[in-house]
Short mmCIF file of C-alpha atoms and ligand atoms in Angstrom, two decimals:
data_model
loop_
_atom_site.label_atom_id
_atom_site.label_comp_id
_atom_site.label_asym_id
_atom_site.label_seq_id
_atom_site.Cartn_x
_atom_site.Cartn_y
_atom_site.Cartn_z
CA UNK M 1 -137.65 40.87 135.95
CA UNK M 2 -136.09 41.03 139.26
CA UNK M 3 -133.64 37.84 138.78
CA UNK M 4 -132.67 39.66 135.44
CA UNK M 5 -131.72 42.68 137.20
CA UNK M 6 -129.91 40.88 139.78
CA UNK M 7 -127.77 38.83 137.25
CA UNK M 8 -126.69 42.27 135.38
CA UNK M 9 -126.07 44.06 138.28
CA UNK M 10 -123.77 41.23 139.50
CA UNK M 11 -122.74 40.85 135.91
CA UNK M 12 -121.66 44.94 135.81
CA UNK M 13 -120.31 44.70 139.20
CA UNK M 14 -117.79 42.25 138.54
CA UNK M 15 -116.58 43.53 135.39
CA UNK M 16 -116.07 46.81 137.32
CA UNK M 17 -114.02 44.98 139.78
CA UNK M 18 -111.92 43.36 137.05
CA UNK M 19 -111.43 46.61 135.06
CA UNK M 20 -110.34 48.36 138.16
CA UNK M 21 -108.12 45.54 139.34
CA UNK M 22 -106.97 46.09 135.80
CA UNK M 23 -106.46 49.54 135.78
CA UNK M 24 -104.33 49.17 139.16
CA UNK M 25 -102.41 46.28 138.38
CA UNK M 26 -98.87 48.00 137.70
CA UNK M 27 -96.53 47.85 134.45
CA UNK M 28 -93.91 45.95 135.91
CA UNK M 29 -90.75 46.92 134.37
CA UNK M 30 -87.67 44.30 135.06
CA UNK M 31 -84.07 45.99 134.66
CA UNK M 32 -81.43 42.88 134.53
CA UNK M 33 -77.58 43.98 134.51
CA UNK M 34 -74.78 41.82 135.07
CA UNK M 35 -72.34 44.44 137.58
CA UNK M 36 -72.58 44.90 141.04
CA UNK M 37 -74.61 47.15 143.17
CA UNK M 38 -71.83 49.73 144.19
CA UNK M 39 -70.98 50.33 140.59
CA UNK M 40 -72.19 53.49 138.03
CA UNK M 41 -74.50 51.33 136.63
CA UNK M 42 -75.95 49.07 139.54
CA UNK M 43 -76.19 52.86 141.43
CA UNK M 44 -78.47 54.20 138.49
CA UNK M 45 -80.84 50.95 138.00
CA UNK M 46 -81.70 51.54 141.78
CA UNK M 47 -82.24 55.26 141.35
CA UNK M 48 -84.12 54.76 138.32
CA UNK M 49 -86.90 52.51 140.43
CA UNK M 50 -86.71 54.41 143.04
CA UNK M 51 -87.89 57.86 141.23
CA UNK M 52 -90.15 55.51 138.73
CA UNK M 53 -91.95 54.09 142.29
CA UNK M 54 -92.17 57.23 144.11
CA UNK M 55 -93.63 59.54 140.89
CA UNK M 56 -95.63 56.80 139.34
CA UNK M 57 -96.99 55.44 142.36
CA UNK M 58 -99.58 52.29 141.74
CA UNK M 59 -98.96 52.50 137.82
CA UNK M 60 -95.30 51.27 137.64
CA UNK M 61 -93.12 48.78 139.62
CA UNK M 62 -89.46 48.04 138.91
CA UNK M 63 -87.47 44.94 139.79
CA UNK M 64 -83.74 45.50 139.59
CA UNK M 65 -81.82 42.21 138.52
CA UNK M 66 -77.61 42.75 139.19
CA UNK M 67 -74.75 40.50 138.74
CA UNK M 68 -76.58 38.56 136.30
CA UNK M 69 -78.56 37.29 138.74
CA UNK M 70 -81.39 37.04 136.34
CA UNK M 71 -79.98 37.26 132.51
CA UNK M 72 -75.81 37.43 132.04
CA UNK M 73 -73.93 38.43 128.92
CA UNK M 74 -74.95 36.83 125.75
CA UNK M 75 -78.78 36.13 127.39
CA UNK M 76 -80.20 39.58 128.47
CA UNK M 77 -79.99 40.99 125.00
CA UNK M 78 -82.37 38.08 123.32
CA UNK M 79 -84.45 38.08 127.12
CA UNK M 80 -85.54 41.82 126.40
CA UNK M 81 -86.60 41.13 122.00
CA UNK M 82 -88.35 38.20 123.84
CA UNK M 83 -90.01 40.53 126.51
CA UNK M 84 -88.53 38.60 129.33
CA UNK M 85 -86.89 42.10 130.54
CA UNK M 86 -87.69 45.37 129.93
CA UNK M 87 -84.62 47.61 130.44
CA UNK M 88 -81.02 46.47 130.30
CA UNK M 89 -77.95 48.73 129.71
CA UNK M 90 -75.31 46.36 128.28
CA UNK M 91 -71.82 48.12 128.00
CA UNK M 92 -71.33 49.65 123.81
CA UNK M 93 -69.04 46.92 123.21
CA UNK M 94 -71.71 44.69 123.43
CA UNK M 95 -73.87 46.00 120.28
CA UNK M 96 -71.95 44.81 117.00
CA UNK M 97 -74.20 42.44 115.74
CA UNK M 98 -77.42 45.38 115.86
CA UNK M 99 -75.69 48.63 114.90
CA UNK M 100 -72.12 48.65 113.65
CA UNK M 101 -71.61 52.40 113.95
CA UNK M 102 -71.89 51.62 117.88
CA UNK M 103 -68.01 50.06 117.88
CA UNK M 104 -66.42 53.12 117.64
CA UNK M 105 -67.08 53.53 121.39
CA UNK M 106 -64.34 50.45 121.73
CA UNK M 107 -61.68 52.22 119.24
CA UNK M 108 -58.47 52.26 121.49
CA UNK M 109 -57.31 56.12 122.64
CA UNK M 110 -60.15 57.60 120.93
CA UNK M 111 -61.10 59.70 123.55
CA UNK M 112 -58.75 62.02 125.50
CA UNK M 113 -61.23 62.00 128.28
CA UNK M 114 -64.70 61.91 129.54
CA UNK M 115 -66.16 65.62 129.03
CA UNK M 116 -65.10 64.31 125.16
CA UNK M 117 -67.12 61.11 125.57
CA UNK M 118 -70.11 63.31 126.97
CA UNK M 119 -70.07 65.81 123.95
CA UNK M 120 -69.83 62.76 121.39
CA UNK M 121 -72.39 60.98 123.15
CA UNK M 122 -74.73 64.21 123.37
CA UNK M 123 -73.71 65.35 119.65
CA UNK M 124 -75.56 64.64 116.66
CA UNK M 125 -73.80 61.32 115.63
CA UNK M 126 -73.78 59.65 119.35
CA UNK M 127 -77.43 60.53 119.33
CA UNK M 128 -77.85 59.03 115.94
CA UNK M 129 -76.54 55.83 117.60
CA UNK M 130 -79.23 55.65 119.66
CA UNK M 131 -81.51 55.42 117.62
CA UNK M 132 -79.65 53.12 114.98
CA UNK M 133 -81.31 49.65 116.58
CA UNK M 134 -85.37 50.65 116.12
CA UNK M 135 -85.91 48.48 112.88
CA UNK M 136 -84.28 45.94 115.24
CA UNK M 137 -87.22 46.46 118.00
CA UNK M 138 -84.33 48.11 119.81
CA UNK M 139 -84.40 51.74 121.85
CA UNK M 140 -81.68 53.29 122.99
CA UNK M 141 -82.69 55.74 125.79
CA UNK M 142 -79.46 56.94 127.29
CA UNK M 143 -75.91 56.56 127.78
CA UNK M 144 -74.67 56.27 131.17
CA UNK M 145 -70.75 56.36 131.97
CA UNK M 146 -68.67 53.64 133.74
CA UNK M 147 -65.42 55.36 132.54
CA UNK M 148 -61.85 54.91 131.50
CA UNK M 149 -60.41 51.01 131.26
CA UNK M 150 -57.13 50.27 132.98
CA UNK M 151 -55.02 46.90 132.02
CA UNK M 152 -54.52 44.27 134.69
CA UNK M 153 -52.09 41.53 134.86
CA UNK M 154 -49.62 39.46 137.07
CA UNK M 155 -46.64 40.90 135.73
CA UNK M 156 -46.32 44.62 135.10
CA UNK M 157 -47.73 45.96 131.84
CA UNK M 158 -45.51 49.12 131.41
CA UNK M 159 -45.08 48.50 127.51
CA UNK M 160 -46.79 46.78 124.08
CA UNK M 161 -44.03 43.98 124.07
CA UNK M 162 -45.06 43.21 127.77
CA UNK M 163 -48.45 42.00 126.94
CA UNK M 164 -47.13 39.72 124.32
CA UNK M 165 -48.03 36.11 124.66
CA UNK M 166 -50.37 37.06 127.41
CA UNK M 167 -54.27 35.95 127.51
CA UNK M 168 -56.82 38.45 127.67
CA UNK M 169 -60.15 38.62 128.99
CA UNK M 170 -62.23 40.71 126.58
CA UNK M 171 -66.22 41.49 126.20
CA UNK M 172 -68.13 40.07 123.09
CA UNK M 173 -66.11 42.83 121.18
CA UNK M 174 -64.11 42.44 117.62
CA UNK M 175 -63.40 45.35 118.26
CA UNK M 176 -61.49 44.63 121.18
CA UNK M 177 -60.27 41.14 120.02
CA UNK M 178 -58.13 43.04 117.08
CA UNK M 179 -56.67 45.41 119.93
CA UNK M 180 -55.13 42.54 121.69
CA UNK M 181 -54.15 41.08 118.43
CA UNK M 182 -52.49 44.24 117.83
CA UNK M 183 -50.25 43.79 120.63
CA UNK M 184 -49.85 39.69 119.70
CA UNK M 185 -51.94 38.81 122.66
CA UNK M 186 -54.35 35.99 122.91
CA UNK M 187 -57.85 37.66 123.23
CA UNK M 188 -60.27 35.32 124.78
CA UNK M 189 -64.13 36.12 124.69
CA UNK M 190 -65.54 35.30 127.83
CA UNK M 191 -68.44 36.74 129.63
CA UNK M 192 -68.29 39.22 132.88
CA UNK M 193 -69.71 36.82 135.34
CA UNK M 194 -66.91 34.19 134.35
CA UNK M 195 -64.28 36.49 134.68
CA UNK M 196 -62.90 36.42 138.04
CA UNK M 197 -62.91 32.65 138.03
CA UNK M 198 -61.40 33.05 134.31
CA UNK M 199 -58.45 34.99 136.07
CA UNK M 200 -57.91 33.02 138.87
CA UNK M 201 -57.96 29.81 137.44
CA UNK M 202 -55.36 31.07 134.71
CA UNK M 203 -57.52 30.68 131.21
CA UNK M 204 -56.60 34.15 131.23
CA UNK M 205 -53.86 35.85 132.64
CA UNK M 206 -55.45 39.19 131.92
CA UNK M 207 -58.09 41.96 131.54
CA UNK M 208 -59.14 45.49 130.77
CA UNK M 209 -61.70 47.17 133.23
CA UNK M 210 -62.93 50.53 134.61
CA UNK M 211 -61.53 50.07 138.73
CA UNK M 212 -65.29 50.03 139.74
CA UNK M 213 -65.33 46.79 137.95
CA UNK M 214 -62.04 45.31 138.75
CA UNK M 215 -62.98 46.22 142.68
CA UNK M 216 -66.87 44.83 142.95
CA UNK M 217 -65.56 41.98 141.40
CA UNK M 218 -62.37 41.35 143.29
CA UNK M 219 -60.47 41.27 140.55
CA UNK M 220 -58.00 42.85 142.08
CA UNK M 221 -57.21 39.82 144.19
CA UNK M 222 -56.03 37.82 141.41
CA UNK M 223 -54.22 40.15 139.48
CA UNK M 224 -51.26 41.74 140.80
CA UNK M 225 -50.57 44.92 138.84
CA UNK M 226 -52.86 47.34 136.98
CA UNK M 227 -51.61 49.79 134.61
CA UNK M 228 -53.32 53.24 134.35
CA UNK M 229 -53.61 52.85 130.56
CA UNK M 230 -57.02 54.63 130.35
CA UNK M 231 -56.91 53.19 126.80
CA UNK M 232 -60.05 52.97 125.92
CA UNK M 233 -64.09 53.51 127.11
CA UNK M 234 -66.27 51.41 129.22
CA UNK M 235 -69.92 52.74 128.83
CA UNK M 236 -73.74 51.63 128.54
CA UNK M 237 -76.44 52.26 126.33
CA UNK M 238 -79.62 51.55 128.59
CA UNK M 239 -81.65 50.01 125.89
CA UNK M 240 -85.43 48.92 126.26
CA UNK M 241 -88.03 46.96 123.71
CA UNK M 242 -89.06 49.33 121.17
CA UNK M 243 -92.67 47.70 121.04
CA UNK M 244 -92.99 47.49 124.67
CA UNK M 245 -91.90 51.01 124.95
CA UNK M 246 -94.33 52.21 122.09
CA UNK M 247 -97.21 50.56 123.80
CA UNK M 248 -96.68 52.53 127.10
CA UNK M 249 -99.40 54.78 128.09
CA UNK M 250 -97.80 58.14 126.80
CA UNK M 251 -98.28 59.68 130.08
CA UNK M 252 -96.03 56.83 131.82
CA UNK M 253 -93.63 56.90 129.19
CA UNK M 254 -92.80 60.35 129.19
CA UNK M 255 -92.64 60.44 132.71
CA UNK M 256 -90.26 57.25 132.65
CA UNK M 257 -88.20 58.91 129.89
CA UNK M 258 -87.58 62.08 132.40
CA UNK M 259 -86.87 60.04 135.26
CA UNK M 260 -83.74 58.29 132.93
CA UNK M 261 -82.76 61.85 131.77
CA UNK M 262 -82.74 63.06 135.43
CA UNK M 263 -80.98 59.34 136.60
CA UNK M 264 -77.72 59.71 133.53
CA UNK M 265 -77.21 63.16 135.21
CA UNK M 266 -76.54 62.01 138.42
CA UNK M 267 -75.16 58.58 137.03
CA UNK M 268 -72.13 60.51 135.06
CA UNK M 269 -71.76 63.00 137.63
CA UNK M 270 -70.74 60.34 140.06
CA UNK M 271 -69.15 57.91 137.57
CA UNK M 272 -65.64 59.55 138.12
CA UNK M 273 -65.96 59.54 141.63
CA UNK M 274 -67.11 55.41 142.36
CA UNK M 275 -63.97 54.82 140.33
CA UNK M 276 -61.62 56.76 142.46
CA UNK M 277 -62.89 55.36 145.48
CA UNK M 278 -62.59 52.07 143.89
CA UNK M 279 -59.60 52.75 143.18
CA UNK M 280 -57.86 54.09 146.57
CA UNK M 281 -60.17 50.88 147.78
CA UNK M 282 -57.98 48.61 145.99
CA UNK M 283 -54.45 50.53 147.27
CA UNK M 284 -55.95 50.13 150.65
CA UNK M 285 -56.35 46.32 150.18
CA UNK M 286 -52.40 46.14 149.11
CA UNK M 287 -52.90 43.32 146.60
CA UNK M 288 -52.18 44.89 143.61
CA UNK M 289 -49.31 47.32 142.49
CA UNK M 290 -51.16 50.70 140.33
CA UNK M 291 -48.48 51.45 137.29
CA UNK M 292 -48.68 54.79 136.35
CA UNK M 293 -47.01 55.54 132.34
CA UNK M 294 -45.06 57.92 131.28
CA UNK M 295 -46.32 59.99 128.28
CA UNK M 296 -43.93 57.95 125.84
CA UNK M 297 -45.00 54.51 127.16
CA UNK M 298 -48.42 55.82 126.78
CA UNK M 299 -47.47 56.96 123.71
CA UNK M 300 -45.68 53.27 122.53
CA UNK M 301 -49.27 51.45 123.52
CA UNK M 302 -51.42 53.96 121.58
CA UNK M 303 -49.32 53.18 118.10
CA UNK M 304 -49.36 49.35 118.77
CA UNK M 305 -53.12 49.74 118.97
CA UNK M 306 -53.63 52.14 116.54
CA UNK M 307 -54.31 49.82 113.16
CA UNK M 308 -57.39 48.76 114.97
CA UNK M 309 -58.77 52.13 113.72
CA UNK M 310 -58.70 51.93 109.96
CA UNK M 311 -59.50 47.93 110.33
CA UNK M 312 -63.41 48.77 111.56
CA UNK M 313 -63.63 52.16 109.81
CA UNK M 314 -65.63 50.82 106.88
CA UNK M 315 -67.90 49.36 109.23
CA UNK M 316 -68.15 52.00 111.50
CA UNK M 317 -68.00 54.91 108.76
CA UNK M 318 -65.14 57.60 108.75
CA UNK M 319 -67.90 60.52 109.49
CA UNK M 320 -68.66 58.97 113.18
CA UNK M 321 -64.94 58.41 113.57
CA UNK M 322 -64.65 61.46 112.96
CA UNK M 323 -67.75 63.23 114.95
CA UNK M 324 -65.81 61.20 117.83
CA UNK M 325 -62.43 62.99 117.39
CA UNK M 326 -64.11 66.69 116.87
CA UNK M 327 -65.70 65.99 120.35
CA UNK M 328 -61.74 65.87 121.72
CA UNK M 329 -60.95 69.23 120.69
CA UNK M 330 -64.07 71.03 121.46
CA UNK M 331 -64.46 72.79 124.58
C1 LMR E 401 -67.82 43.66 130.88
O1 LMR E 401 -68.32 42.65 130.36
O2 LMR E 401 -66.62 43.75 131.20
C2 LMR E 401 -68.68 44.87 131.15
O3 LMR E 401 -69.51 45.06 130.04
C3 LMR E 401 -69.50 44.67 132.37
C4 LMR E 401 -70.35 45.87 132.63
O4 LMR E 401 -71.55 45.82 132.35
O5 LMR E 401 -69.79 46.86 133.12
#
């Protein structure tokens, strides 16, 4: 009788031990990205662990992954539908093959400017894009801004014909591959870690980044002009599992979600401002020659691009085209 009690005590004991070792073991949350630390995006991932950490104490740890030090381009997206990773926030023009309505972020001179991109994004069609991945096990939780992509080359860009002949870097975009087609340059797909390398090796002579990319990468060493075409968007859509996310305790996934809303605040608050310092960083550093347009240069590259538009418009759909361009004119 004794023994017996013994043996369940012991028995109860341990599977108290295990059930609390369980219930504190924390939901460990990896968020892999492929920029650098000083960057609107490598600035939010840390953010977001650090408010996850301190307000969810023992039940959630994050492990921030940068310069695709854990999954690059082409990998992180089939990493997190494998659960290998549970946040990432690849840049728009990395969605085509899961939503098609998510390339008109890539359209060339859509946007006049950011405040647009935020009204778009927090309008009913950008928030419709969000959502457009979920029968793909895909989430979208929130956009965060890089910003505005300039052109870099080694000889000045001031004009369409100028680009002619000229190999491009671009992101796994059609999108984008058409817009350098447009101007009868040689688009080459290539992915962000290979870039610098790409450029300084010459099997490409040229890209198209926000400066807080061209600057944590040093692109600006190898390329001797940039032109201030802010021709088109560079932005994320921090994306998670929609299984894993589902299967969250709702207590810890609500709280999560807030944290993100309260981390894309501060992320496109301060977007602007990491790519002006970048910027002046990279005038400071003398390597590279900033080209500022005139209107009717700006004006010449915007035509040449232009037939990109009605190219992806029956894959994109004319109404989000056109949700994009209302978002220019309101105020
Ligand atoms: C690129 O490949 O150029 C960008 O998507 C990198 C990034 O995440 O900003």
């Amino acid at each position: 009788m004794f023994k017996l009690t013994a043996k369940a005590l012991a028995c109860a004991l341990s599977l108290s031990i295990a059930g609390l070792a369980q219930a504190q073991s924390p939901i460990v949350i990896k968020f892999s990205h492929v920029v650098a630390e000083n960057t609107p995006k490598g600035q939010g991932a840390l953010m977001f662990k650090r408010l996850a950490e301190e307000r969810l104490g023992n039940k959630v740890r994050v492990e921030v992954y940068p310069n695709s030090s854990l999954f690059g381009d082409g990998k992180e997206m089939e990493a997190l539908l494998l659960g290998d990773v549970q946040l990432i926030a690849p840049s728009l023009a990395k969605f085509e093959h899961y939503s098609k309505g998510i390339q008109v972020f890539d359209l060339p001179f859509l946007f006049d400017n950011m405040d647009a991109v935020d009204r778009f994004q927090k309008g009913e069609a950008g928030q419709k894009l969000l959502r457009s991945m979920e029968d793909k096990n895909i989430t979208g939780l929130a956009y965060w801004h890089n910003g505005l992509k300039q052109l870099s080359a080694n000889k000045p860009l001031r004009e369409p014909k100028d680009a002619r002949g000229l190999k491009f870097r671009v992101q796994a975009s059609n999108v984008l591959d058409e817009q350098f087609k447009a101007l009868r340059a040689n688009p080459r797909k290539m992915s962000f870690a290979e870039v610098y390398q790409g450029l300084q090796t010459g099997v490409v002579n040229g890209a198209e980044n926000p400066y807080s990319n061209i600057y944590s990468q040093k692109m600006h060493e190898v390329q001797k002009y940039i032109t201030e075409s802010d021709h088109g968007l560079l932005d994320y859509m921090v994306i998670t599992n929609t299984q894993f996310w589902n299967g969250l305790p709702a207590d810890v996934r609500n709280e999560l979600q807030a944290i993100l809303d309260e981390v894309t605040v501060e992320v496109n608050k301060q977007a602007d401002d990491l790519n002006e310092e970048a910027k002046q960083a990279i005038l400071k550093a003398g390597t590279t020659e900033i080209i500022t347009l005139t209107a009717e240069q700006r004006a010449k590259w915007r035509e040449a691009m232009q037939p990109v538009w009605k190219k992806f418009e029956g894959e994109i759909g004319a109404d989000v085209i056109e949700a994009a361009q209302a978002a220019n004119a309101a105020q």
